XYZ file of C-alpha atoms in Angstrom:
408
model
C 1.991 21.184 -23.698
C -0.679 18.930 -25.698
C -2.268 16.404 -23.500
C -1.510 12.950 -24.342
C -4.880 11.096 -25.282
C -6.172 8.082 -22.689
C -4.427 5.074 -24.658
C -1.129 6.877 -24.817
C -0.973 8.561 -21.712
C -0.588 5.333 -19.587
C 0.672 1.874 -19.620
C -1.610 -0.682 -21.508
C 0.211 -3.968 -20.331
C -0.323 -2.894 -16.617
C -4.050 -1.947 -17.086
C -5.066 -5.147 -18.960
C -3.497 -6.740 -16.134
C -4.898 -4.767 -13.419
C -8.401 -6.136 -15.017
C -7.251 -9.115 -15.408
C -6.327 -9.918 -11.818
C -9.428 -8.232 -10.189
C -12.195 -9.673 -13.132
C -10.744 -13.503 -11.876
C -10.237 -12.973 -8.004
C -13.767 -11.236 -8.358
C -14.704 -14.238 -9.777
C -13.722 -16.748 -6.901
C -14.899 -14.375 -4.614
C -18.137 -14.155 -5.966
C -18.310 -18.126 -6.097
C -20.567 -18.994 -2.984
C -23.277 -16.463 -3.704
C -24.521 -18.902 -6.619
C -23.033 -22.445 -5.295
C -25.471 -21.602 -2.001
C -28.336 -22.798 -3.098
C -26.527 -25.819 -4.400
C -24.432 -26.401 -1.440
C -27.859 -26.142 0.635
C -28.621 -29.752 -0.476
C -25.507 -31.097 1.171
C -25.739 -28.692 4.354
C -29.528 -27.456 4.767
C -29.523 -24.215 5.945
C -31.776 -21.541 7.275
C -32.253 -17.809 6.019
C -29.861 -16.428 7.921
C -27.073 -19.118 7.438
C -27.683 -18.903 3.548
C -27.297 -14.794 4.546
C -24.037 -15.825 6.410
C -22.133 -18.143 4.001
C -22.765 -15.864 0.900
C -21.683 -12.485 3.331
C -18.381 -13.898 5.022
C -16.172 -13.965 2.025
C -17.251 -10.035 1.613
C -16.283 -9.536 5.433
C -12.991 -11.385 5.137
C -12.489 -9.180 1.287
C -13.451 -5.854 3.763
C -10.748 -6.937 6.316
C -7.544 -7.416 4.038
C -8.091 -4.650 1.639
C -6.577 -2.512 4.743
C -3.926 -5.083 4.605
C -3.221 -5.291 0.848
C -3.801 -1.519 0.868
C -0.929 -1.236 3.054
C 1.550 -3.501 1.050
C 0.763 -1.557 -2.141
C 1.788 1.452 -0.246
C 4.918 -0.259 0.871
C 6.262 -2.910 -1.792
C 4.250 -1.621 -4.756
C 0.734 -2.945 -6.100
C 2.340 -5.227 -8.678
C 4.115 -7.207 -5.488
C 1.286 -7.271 -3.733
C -0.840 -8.947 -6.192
C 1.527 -11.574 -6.666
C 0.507 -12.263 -3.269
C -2.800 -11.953 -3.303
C -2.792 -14.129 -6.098
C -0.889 -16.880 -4.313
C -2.780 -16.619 -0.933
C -5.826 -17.063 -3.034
C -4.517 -20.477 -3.794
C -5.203 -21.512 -0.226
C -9.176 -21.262 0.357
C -9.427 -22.720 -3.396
C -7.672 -25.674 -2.053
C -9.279 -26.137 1.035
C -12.744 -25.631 -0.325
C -11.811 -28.238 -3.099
C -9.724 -31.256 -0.559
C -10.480 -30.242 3.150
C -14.539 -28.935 3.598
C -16.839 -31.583 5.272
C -18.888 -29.249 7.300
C -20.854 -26.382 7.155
C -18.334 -24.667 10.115
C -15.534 -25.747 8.029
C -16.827 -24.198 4.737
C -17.297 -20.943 6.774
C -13.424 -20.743 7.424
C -13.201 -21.029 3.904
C -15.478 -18.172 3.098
C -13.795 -15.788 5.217
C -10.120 -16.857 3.752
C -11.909 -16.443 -0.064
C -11.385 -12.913 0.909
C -8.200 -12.132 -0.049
C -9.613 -12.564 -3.366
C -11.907 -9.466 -2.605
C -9.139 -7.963 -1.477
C -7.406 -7.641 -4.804
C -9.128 -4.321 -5.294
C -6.421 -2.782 -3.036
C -3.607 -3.566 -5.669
C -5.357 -3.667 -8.922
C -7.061 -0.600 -8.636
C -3.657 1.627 -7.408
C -1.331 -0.095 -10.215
C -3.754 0.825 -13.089
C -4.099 4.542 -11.652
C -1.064 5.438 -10.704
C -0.267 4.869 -14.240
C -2.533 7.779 -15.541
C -3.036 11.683 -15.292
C -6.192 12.869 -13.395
C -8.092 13.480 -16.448
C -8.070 10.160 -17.469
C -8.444 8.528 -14.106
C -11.686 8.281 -13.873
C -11.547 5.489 -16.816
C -8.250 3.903 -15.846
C -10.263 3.198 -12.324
C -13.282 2.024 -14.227
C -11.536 0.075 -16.845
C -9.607 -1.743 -13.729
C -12.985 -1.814 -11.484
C -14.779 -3.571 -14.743
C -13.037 -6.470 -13.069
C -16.328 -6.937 -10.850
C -17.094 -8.704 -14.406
C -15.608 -11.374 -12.962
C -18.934 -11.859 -10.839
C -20.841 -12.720 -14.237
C -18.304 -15.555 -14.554
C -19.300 -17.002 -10.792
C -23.310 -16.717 -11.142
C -23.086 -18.317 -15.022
C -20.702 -21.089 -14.883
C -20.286 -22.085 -11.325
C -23.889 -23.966 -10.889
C -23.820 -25.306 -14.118
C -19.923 -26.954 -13.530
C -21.384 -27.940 -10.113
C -24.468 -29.618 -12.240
C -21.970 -30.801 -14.919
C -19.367 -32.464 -12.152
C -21.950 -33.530 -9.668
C -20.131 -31.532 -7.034
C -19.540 -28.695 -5.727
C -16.488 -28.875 -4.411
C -14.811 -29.367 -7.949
C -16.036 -25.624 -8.599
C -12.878 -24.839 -6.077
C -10.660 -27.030 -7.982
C -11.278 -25.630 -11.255
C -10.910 -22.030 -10.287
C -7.364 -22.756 -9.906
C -6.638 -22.833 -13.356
C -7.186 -19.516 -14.381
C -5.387 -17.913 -11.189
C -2.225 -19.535 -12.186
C -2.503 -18.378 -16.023
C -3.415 -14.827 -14.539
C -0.173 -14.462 -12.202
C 2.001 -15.893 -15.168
C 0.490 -13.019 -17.254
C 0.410 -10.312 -14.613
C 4.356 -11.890 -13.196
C 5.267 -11.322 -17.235
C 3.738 -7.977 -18.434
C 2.321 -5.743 -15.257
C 5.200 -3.218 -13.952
C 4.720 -0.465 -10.955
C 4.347 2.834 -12.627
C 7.484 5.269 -12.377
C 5.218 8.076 -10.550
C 4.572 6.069 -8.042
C 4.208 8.069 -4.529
C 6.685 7.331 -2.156
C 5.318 4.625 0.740
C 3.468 6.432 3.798
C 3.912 5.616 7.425
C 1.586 3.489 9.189
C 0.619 7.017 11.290
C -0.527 8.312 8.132
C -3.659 6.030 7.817
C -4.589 7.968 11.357
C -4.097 10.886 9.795
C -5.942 10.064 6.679
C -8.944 8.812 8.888
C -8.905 12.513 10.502
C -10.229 13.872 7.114
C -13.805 14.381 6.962
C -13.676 13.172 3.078
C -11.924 10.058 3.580
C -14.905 9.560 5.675
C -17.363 10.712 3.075
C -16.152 8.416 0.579
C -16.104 5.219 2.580
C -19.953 6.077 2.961
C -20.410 7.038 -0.428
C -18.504 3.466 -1.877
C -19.979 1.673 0.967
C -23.663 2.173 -0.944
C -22.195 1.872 -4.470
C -19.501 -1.059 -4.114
C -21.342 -2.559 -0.993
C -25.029 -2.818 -3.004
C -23.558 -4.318 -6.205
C -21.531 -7.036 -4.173
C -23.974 -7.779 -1.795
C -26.980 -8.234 -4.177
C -24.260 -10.180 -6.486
C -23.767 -12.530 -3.625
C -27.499 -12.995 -2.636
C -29.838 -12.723 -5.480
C -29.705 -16.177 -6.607
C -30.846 -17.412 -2.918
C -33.554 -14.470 -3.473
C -34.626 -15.925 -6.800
C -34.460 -19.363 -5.723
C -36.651 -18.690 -2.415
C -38.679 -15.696 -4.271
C -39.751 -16.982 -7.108
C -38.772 -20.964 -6.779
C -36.379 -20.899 -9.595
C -33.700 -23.805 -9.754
C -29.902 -23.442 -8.944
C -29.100 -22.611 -12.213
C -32.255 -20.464 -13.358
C -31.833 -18.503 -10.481
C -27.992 -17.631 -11.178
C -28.620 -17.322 -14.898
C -31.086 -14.514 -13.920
C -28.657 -13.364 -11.685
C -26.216 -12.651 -14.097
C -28.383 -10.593 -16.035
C -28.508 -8.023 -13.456
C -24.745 -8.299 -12.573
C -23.747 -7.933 -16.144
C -25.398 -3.962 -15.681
C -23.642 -3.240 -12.465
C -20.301 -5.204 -14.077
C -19.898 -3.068 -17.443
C -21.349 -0.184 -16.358
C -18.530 0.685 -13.963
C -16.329 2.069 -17.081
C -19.121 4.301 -18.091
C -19.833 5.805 -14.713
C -15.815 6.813 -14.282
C -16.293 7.512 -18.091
C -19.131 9.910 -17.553
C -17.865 11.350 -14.287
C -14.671 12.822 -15.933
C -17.087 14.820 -18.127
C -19.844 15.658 -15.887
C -18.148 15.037 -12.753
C -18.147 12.780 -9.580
C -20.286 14.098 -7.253
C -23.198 15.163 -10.245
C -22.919 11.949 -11.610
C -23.691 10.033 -7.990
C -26.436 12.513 -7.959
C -28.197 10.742 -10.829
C -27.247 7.610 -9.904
C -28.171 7.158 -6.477
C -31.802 8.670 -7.212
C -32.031 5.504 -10.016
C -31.210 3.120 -7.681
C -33.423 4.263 -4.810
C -36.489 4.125 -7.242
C -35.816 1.056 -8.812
C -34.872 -0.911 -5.278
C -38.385 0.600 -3.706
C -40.065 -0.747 -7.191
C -38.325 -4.233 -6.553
C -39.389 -3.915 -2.696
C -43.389 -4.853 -4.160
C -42.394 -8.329 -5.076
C -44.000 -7.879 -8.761
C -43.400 -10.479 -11.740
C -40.252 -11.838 -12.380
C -40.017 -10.125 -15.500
C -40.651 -6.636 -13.967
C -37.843 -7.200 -10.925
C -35.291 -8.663 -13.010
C -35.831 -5.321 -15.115
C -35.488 -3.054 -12.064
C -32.527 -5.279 -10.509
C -30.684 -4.215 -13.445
C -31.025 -0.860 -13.784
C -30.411 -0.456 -9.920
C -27.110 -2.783 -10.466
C -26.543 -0.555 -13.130
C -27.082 2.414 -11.021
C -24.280 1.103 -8.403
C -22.153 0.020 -10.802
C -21.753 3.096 -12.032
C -21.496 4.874 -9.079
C -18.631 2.745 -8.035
C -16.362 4.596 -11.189
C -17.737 7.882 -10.257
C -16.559 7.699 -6.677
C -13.400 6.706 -7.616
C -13.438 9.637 -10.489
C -13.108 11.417 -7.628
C -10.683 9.884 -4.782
C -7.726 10.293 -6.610
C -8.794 14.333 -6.788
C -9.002 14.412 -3.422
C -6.065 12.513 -2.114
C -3.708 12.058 -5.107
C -0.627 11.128 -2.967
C -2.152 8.687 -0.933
C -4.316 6.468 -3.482
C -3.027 3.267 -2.194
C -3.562 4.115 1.045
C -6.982 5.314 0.837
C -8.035 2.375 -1.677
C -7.689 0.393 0.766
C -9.579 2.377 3.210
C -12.421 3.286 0.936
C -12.351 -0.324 -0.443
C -12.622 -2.025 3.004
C -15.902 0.295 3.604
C -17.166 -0.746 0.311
C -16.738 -4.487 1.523
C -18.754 -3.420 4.625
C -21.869 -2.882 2.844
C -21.680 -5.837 0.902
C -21.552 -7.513 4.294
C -24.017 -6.345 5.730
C -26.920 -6.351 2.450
C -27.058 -10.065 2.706
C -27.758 -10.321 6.618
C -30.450 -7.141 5.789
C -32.162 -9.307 3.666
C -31.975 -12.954 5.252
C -32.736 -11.793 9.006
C -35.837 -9.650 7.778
C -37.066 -12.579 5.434
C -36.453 -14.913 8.327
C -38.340 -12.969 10.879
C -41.141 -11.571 8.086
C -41.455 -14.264 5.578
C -40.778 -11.277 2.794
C -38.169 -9.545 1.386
C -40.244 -6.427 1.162
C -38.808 -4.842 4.323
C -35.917 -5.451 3.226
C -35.994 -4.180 -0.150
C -37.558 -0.540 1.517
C -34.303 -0.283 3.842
C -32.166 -0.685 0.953
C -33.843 2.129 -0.703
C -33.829 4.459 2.220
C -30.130 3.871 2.561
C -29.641 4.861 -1.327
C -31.877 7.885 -1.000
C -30.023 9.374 2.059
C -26.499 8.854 0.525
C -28.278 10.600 -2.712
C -28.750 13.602 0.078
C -25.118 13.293 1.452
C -23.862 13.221 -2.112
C -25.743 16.742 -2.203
C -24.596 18.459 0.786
C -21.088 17.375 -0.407
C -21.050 19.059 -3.083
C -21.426 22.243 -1.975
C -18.343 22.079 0.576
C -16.197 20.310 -2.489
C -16.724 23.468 -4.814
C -15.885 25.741 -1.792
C -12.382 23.913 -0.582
C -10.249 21.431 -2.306
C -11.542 21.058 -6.280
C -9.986 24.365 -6.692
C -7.123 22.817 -6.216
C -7.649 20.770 -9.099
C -5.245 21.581 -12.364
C -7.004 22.645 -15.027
C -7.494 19.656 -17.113
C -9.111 17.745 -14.746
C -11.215 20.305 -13.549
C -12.938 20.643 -16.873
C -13.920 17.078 -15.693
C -15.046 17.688 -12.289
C -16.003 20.682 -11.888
C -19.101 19.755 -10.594
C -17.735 17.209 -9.532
């Protein structure tokens, strides 16, 4: 039977939605990294409370991807981002009406995310629409939604500039959340091959697998290093190089825009090369380029090695999911949310890396060399991996999408 090429093969209203509800929850998520340095003014903060704020909404994102994973198991992804989309409503508001502390604005962190969370359900409706040979670019396509980060670290200073408040930022992000979930509400459907829901007994079993395991590692690197330098390097070019609010998420966005659009292109690339070879290249880039950025040079040279090592992660967060869906076909949703929550781990945790060694060093050059030693030694588990994969389950793998992955 002739294979049906990517655009016809899946269900083009679902995947533009998919994006569409991850690239604008990614965006609210995202909205504290940049608004820290401006909310600093208001509540003056040290290293490590600037490392808190930006980190909590990734914690509270890590958290309820296990949750939404679970309801798009259950009720189906497209349910479950109707949701998400409606909880999300709540922290907007509250960061917007209610916040007159710097304790209160924490509580809203946390709650922003269920925003975060959205992965869970955006990423399991757009691939459950799609054979395996083209999942590796339905899962990018979807995951280009961390795009929605660009939108956080370019308009959300300047609106807070323009408005003379911050707290109007949360207001306004309302909008576009409401003319997403009429869209998504509209168009989006569940696809027709979509496994039937697991037990709650099967996330034990799930957990049992030494690749589940593997994978949360491997996306907690990838996922967790884009996010958590998305969230942080404006405070790092603001207190680095003593750029203002807006300077310092313009250049921001620069380096997000690699690890943003070059998602597609690593699941891309990973259905012809494979998964695993692909992560190969990828985390060797960004352990070079994060060791070069680790010397402090000009702000020229880092913003240059910032984005090829966002570039590097962003990519490597399409070729790990090029090959989760290989592994554990029938229980995507289920391990989405898994792998997702690690991924929101490491974004946690980057941020209080960085602030509790600048606080204690007066550098972010420690920091910086950590970072790199954590992408070179998922570079070597990426290695070792490979090896076992070719022995066991890719020869499972029909035909077609072994020509992908073979490697993989």
């Amino acid at each position: 039977m002739e294979k049906k090429g990517f655009w016809q093969s899946g269900h083009k209203p679902s995947l533009f939605g998919a994006f569409l509800y991850f690239d604008i929850s990614f965006m609210i998520w995202g909205m504290l990294g940049p608004l820290a340095v401006v909310i600093a003014g208001d509540y003056p903060m040290d290293p490590v409370q600037k490392a808190n704020l930006v980190a909590l909404p990734v914690l509270g994102g890590s958290i309820l991807r296990l949750v939404l994973g679970f309801l798009a198991d259950r009720i189906g992804p497209k349910l479950t981002a109707q949701i998400g989309m409606v909880v999300t409503l709540i922290p907007l508001l509250l960061g917007w009406l209610w916040v007159d502390s710097l304790d209160q604005l924490y509580v809203v962190a946390i709650l922003l995310g269920v925003a975060g969370a959205s992965f869970a359900a955006a990423l399991p409706l757009a691939g459950q629409w799609y054979p395996k040979e083209h999942q590796g670019l339905a899962m990018g396509i979807a995951g280009a939604g961390n795009s929605g980060t660009v939108l956080a670290t370019l308009f959300a200073n300047r609106l807070a500039q323009h408005f003379g408040s911050w707290e109007i930022v949360f207001g306004l992000a309302i909008i576009p959340i409401v003319l997403v979930f009429i869209y998504f509400s509209l168009f989006a459907r569940n696809s027709p091959n979509r496994p039937a829901p697991k037990r709650l007994s099967e996330y034990g079993n799930v957990l049992k697998q030494r690749d589940a395991w593997v994978f949360c590692a491997l996306y907690c690197v990838t996922f967790g290093g884009f996010v958590g330098l998305a969230n942080y390097l404006t405070i790092f070019f603001n207190a680095q190089y003593g750029l203002s609010a807006v300077q310092a998420a313009d250049i921001t966005t620069i380096c997000v825009i690699a690890g943003s659009f070059f998602r597609p292109v690593g699941g891309f690339l990973a259905d012809r090369i494979g998964g695993s070879r692909m992560l190969m290249f990828l985390y060797a880039g960004a352990a070079i380029m994060l060791i070069g950025v680790s010397f402090l040079p000009p702000l020229w040279l880092v913003v240059t090695l910032l984005f090829i090592g966002m570039m590097c992660l962003g990519a490597g967060n399409g070729s790990v999911f090029q090959l989760v869906p290989q592994r554990f076909a029938g229980e995507i949703g289920l391990v989405t949310g898994i792998v997702g929550a690690a991924g929101g781990l490491g974004g946690y945790a980057l941020p209080l890396i960085l602030g509790r060694l600048y606080q204690a060093t007066g550098s972010y050059t420690a920091g910086f060399i950590i970072l790199s030693f954590i992408a070179a030694a998922s570079l070597a588990l990426t290695i070792v991996m490979q090896l076992k994969w070719r022995r066991s389950w890719l020869r499972g793998v029909p035909s077609g999408a072994q020509t992908g992955s073979a490697e993989a």
